GROMACS .gro file of N, CA and C in nm:
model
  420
    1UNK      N    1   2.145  -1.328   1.148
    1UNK     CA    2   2.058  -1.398   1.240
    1UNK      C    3   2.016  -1.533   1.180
    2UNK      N    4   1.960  -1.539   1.033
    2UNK     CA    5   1.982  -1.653   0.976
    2UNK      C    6   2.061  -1.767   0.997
    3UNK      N    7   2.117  -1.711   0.962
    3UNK     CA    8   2.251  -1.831   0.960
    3UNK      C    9   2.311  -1.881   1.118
    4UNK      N   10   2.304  -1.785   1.233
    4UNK     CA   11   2.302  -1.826   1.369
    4UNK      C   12   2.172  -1.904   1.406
    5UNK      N   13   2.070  -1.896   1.340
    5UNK     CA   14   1.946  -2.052   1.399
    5UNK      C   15   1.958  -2.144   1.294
    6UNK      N   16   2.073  -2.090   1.188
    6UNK     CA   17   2.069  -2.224   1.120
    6UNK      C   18   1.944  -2.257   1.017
    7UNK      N   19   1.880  -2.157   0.997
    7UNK     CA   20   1.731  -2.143   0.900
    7UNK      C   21   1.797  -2.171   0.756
    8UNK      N   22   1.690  -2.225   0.677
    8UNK     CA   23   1.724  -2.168   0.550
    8UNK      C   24   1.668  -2.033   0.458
    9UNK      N   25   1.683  -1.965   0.362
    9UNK     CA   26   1.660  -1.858   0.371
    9UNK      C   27   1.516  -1.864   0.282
   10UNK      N   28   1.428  -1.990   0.217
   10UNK     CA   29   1.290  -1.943   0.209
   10UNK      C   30   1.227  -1.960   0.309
   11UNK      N   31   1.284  -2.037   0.463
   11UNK     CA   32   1.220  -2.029   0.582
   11UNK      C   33   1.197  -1.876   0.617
   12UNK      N   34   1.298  -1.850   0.610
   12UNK     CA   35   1.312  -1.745   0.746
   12UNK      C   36   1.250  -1.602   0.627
   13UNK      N   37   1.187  -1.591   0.499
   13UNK     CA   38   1.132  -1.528   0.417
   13UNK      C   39   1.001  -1.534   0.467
   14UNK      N   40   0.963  -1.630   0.519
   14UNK     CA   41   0.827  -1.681   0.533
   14UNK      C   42   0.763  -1.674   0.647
   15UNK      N   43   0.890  -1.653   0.710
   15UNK     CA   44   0.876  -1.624   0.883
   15UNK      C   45   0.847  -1.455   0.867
   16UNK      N   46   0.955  -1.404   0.844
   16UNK     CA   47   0.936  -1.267   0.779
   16UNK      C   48   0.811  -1.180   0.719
   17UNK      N   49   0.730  -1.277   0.594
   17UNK     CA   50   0.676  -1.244   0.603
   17UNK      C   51   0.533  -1.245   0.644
   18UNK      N   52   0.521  -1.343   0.768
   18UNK     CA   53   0.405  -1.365   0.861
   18UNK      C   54   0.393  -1.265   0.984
   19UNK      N   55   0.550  -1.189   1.010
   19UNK     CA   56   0.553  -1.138   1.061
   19UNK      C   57   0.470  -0.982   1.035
   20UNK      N   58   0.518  -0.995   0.891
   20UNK     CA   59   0.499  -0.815   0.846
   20UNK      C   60   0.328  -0.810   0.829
   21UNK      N   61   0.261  -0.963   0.791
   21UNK     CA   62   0.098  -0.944   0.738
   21UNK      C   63   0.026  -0.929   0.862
   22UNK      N   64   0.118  -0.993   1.017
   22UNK     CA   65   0.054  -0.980   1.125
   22UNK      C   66   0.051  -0.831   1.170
   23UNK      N   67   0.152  -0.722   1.160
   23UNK     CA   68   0.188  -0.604   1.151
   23UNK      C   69   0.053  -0.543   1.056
   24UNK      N   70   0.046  -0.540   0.959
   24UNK     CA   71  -0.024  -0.488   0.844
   24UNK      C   72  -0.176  -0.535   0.833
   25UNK      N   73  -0.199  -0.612   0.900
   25UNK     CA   74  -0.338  -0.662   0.920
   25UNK      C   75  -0.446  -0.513   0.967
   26UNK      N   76  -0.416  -0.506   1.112
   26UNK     CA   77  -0.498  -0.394   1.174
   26UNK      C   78  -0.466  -0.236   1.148
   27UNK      N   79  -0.307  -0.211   1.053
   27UNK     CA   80  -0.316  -0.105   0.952
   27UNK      C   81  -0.456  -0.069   0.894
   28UNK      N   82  -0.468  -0.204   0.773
   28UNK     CA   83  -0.565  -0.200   0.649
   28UNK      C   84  -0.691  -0.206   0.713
   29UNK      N   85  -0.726  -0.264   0.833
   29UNK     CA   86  -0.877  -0.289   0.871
   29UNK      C   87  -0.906  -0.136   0.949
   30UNK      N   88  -0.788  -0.075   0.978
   30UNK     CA   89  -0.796   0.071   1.008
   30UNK      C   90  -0.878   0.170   0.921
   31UNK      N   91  -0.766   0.151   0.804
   31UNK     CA   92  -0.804   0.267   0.711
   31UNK      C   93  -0.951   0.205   0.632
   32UNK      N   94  -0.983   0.091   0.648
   32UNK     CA   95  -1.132   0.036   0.573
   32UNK      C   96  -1.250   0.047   0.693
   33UNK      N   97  -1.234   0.084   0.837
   33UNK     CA   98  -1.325   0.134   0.914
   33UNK      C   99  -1.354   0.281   0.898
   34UNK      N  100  -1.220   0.365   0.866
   34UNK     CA  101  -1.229   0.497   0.834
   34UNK      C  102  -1.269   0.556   0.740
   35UNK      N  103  -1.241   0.469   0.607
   35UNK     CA  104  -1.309   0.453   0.447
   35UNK      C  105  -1.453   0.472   0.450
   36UNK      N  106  -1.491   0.379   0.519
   36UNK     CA  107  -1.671   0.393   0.544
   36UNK      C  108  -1.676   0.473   0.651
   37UNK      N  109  -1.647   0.502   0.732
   37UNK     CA  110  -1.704   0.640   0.848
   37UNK      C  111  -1.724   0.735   0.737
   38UNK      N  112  -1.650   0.782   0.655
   38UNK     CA  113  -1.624   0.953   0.575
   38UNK      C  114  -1.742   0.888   0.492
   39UNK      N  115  -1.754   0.815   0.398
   39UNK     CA  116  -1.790   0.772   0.276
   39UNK      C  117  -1.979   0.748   0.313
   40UNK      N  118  -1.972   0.669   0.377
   40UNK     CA  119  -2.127   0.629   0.377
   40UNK      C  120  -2.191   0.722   0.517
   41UNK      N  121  -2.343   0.727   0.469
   41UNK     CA  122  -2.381   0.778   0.585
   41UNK      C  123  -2.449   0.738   0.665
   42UNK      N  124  -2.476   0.773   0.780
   42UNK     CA  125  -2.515   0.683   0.907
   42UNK      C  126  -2.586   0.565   0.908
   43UNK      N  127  -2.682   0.605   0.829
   43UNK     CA  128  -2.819   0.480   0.787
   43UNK      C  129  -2.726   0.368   0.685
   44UNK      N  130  -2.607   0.378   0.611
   44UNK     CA  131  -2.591   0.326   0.556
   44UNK      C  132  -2.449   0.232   0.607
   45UNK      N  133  -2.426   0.298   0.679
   45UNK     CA  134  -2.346   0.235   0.807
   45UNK      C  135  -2.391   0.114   0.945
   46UNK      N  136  -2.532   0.157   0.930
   46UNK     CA  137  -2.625   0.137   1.076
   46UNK      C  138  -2.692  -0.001   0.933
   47UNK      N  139  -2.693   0.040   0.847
   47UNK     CA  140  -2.736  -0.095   0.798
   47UNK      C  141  -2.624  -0.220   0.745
   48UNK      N  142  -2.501  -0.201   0.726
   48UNK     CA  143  -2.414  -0.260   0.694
   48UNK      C  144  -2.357  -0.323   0.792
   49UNK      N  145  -2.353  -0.267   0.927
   49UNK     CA  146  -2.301  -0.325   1.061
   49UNK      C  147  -2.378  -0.381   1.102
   50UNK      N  148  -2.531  -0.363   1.144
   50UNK     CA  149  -2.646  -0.452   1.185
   50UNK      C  150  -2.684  -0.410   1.281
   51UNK      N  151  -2.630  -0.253   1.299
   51UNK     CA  152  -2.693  -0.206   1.451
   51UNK      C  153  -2.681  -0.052   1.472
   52UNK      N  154  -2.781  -0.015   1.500
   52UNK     CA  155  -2.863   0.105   1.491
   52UNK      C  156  -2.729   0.241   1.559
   53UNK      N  157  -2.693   0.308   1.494
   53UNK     CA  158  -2.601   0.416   1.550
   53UNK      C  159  -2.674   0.563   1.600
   54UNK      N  160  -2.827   0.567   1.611
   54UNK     CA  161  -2.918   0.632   1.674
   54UNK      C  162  -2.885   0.766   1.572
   55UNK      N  163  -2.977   0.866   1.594
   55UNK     CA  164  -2.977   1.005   1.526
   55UNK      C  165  -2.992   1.100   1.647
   56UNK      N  166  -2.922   1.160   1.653
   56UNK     CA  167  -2.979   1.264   1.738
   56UNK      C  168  -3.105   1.399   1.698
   57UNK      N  169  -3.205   1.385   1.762
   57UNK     CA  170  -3.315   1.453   1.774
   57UNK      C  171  -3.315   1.577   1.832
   58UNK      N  172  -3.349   1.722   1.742
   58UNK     CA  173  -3.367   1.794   1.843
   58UNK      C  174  -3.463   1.847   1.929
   59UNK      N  175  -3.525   1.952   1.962
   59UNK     CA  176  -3.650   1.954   2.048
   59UNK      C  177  -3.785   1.987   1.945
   60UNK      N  178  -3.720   2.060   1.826
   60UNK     CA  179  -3.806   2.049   1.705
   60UNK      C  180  -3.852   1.900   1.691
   61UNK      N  181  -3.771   1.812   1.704
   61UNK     CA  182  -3.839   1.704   1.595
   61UNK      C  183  -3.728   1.683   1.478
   62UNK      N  184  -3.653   1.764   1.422
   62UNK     CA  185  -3.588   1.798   1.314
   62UNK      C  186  -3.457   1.683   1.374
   63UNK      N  187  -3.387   1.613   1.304
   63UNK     CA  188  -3.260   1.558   1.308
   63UNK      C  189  -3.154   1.604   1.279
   64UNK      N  190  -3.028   1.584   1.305
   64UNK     CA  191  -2.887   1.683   1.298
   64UNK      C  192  -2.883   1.632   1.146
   65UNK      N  193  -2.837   1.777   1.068
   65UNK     CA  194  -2.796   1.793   0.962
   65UNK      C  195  -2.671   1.796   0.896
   66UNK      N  196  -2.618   1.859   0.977
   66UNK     CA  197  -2.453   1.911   0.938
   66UNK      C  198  -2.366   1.802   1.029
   67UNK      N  199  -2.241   1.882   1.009
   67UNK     CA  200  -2.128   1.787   1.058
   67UNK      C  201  -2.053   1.868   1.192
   68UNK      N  202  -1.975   1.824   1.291
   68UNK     CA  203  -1.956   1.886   1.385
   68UNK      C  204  -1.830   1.953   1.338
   69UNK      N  205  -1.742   1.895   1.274
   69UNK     CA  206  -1.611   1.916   1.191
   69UNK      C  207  -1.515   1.906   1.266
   70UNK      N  208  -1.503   1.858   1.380
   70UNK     CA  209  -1.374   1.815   1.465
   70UNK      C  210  -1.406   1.628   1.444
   71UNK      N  211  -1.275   1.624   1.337
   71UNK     CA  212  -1.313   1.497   1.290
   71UNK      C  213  -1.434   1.433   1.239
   72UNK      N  214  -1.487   1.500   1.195
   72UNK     CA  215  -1.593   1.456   1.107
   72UNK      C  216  -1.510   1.409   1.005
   73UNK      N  217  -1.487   1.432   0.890
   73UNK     CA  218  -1.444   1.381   0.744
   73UNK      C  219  -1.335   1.327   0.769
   74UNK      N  220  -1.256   1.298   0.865
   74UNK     CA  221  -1.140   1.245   0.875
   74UNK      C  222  -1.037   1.219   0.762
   75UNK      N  223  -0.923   1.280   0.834
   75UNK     CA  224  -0.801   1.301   0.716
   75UNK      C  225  -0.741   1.143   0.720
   76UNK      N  226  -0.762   1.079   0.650
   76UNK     CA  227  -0.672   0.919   0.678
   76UNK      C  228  -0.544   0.917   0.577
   77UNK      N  229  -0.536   1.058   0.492
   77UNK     CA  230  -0.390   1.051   0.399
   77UNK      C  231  -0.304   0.995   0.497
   78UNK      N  232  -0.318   1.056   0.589
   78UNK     CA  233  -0.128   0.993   0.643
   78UNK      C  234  -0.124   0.861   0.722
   79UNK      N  235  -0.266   0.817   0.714
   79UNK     CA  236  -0.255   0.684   0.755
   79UNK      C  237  -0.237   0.581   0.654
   80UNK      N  238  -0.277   0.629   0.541
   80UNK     CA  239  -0.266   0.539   0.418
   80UNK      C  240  -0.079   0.592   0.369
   81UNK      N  241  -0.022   0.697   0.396
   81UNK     CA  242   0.085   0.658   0.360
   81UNK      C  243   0.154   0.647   0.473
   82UNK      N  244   0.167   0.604   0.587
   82UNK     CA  245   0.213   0.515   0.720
   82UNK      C  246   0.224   0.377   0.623
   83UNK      N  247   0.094   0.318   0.580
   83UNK     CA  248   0.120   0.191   0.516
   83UNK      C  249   0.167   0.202   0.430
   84UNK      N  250   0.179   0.278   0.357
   84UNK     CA  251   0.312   0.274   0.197
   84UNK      C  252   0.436   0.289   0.243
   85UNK      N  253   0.446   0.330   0.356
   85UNK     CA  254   0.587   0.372   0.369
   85UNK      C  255   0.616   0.223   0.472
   86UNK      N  256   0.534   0.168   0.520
   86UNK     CA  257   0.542   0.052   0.632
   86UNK      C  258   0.579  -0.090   0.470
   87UNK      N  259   0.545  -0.069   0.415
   87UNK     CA  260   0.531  -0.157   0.301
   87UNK      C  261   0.687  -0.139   0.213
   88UNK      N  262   0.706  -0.026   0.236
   88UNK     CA  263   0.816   0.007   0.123
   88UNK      C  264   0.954  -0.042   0.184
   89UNK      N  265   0.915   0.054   0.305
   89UNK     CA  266   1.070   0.044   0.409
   89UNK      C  267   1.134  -0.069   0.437
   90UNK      N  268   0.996  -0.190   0.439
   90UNK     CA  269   0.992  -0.312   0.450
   90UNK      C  270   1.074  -0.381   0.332
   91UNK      N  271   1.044  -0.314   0.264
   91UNK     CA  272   1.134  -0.388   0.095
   91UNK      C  273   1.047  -0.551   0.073
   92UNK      N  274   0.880  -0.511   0.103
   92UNK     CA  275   0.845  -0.654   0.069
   92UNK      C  276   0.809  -0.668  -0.042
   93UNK      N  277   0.815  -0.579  -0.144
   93UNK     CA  278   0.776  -0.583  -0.307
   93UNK      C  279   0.887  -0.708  -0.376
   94UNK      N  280   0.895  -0.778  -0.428
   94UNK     CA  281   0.975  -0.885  -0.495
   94UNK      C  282   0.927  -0.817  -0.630
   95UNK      N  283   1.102  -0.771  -0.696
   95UNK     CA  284   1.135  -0.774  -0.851
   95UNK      C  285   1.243  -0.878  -0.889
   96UNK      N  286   1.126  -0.918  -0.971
   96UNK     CA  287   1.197  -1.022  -1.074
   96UNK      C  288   1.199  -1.026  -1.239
   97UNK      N  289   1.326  -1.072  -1.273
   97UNK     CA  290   1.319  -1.042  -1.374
   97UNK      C  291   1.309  -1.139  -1.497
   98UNK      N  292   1.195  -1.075  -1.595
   98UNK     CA  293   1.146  -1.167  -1.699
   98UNK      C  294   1.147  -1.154  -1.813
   99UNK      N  295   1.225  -1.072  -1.873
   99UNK     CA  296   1.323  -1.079  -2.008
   99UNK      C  297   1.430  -0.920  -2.038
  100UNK      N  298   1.404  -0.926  -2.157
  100UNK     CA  299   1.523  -0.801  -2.199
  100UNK      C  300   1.447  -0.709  -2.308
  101UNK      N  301   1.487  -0.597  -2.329
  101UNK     CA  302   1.423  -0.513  -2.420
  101UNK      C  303   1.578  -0.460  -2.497
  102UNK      N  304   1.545  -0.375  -2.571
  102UNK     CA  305   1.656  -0.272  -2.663
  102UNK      C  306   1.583  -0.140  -2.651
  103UNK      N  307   1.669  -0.059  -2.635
  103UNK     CA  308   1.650   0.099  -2.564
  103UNK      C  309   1.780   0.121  -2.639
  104UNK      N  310   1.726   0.250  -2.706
  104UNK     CA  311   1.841   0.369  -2.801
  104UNK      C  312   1.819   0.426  -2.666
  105UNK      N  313   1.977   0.473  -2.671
  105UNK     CA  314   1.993   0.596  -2.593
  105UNK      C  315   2.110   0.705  -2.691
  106UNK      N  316   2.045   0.781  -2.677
  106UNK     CA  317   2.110   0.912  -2.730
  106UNK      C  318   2.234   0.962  -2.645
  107UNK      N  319   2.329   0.986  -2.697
  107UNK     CA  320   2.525   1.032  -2.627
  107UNK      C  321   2.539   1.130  -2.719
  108UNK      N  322   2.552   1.223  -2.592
  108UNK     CA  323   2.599   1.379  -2.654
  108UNK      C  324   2.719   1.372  -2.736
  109UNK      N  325   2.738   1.520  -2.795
  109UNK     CA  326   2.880   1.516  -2.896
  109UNK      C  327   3.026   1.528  -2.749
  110UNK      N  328   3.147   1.491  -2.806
  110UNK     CA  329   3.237   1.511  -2.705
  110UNK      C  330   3.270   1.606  -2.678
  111UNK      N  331   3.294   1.676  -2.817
  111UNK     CA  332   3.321   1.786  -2.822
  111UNK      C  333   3.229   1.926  -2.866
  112UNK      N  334   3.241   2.057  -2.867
  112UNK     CA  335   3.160   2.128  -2.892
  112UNK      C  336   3.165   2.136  -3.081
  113UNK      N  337   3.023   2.146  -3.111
  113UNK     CA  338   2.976   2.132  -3.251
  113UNK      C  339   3.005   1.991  -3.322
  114UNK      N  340   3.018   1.895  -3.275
  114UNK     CA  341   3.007   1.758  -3.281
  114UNK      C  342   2.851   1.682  -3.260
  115UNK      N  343   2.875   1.584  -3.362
  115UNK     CA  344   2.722   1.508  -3.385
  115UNK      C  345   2.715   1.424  -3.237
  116UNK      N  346   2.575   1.407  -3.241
  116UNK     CA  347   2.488   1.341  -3.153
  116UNK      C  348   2.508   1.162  -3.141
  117UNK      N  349   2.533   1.069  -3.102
  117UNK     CA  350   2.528   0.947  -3.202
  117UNK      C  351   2.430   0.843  -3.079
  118UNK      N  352   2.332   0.777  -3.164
  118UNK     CA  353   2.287   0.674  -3.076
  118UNK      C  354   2.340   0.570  -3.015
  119UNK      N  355   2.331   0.497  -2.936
  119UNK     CA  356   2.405   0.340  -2.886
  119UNK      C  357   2.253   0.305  -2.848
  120UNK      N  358   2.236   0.160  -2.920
  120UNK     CA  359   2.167   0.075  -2.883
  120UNK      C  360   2.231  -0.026  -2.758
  121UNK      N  361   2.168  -0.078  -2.654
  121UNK     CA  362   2.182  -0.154  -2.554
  121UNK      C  363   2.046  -0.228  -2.503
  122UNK      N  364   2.127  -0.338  -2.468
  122UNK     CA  365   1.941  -0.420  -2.405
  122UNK      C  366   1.966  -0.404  -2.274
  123UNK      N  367   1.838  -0.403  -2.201
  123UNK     CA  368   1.788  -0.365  -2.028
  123UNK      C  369   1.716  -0.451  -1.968
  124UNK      N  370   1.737  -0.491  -1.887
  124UNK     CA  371   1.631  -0.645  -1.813
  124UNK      C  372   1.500  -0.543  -1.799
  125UNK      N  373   1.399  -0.610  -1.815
  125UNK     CA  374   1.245  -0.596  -1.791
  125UNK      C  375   1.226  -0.659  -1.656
  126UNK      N  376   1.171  -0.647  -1.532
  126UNK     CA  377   1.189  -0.647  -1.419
  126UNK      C  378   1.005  -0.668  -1.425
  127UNK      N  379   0.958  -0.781  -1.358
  127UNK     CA  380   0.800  -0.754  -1.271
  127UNK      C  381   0.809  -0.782  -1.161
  128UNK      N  382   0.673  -0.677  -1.070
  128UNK     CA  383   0.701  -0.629  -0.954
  128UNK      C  384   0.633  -0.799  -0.865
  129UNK      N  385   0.629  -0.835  -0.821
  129UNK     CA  386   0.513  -0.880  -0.740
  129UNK      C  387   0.480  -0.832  -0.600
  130UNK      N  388   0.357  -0.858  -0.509
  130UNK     CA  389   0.367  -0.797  -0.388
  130UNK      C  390   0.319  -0.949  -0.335
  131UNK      N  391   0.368  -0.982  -0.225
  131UNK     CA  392   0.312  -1.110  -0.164
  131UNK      C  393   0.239  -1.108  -0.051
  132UNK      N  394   0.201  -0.968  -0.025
  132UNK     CA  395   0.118  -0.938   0.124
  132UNK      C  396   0.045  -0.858   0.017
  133UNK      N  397  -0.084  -0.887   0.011
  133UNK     CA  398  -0.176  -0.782   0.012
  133UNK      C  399  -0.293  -0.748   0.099
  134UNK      N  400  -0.362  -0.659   0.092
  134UNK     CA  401  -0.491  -0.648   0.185
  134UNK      C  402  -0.617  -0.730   0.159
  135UNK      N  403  -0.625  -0.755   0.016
  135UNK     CA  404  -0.705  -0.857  -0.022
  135UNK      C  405  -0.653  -0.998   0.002
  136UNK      N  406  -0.523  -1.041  -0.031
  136UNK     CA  407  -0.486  -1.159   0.005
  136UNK      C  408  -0.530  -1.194   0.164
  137UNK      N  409  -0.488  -1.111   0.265
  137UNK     CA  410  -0.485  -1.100   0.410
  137UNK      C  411  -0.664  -1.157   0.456
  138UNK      N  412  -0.704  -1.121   0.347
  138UNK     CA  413  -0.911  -1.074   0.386
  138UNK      C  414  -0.915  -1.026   0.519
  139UNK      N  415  -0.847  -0.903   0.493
  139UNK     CA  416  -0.900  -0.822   0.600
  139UNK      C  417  -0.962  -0.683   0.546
  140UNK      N  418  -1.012  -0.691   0.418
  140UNK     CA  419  -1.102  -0.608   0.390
  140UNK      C  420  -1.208  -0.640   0.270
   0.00000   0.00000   0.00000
């Protein structure tokens, strides 16, 4: 598709990935509305938002205590890995690589009752970067 509009390829990276932070935006502001529902409690919610989420009263006088448990604590695991897997599948992690190491590796005998022998070899050292994050985005 590139190459049919004629893009070059840190354009169309960039296009790419405006696309994926516009995608991933209302993910993360998901799971950080749901973060604080479970986590804080009402008053501390009703003070952070700026507006009163009422208590329910009963005919005592007494206020609700407990939880109803149909969605109360809300399970958000599989919404948080929706976004790992939305992130991964994506392949938007950039590895690059920034030097070499030496790693023994141990090689079995060929034959049976034959010695062990090491081979030294060097291995690229690889860092990850991520260029979308949720903090970068400030959407949380």
């Amino acid at each position: 598709l590139r190459d049919r509009l004629g893009l070059p390829e840190d354009a169309t990276k960039k296009i790419f990935l405006e696309a994926i932070e516009e995608k991933m935006i209302p993910m993360v502001e998901f799971l950080g509305t749901e973060l604080e529902r479970t986590m804080l409690t009402q008053q501390q919610l009703a003070q952070k938002k700026g507006k009163d989420f009422g208590e329910d009263m009963f005919k005592s006088g007494k206020g609700a205590a407990g939880r109803l448990g149909i969605g109360a604590d809300g399970n958000i695991m599989t919404d948080c890995m929706n976004l790992v897997d939305f992130y991964t599948e994506n392949d938007i992690a950039e590895e690059k690589e920034v030097g070499k190491k030496t790693v023994e590796k141990k090689v079995p005998a060929e034959e049976e009752g034959g010695e062990e022998t090491t081979v030294t070899e060097e291995v690229p050292v690889y860092e990850t970067t991520y260029p979308i994050t949720a903090l970068g985005t400030s959407c949380i």
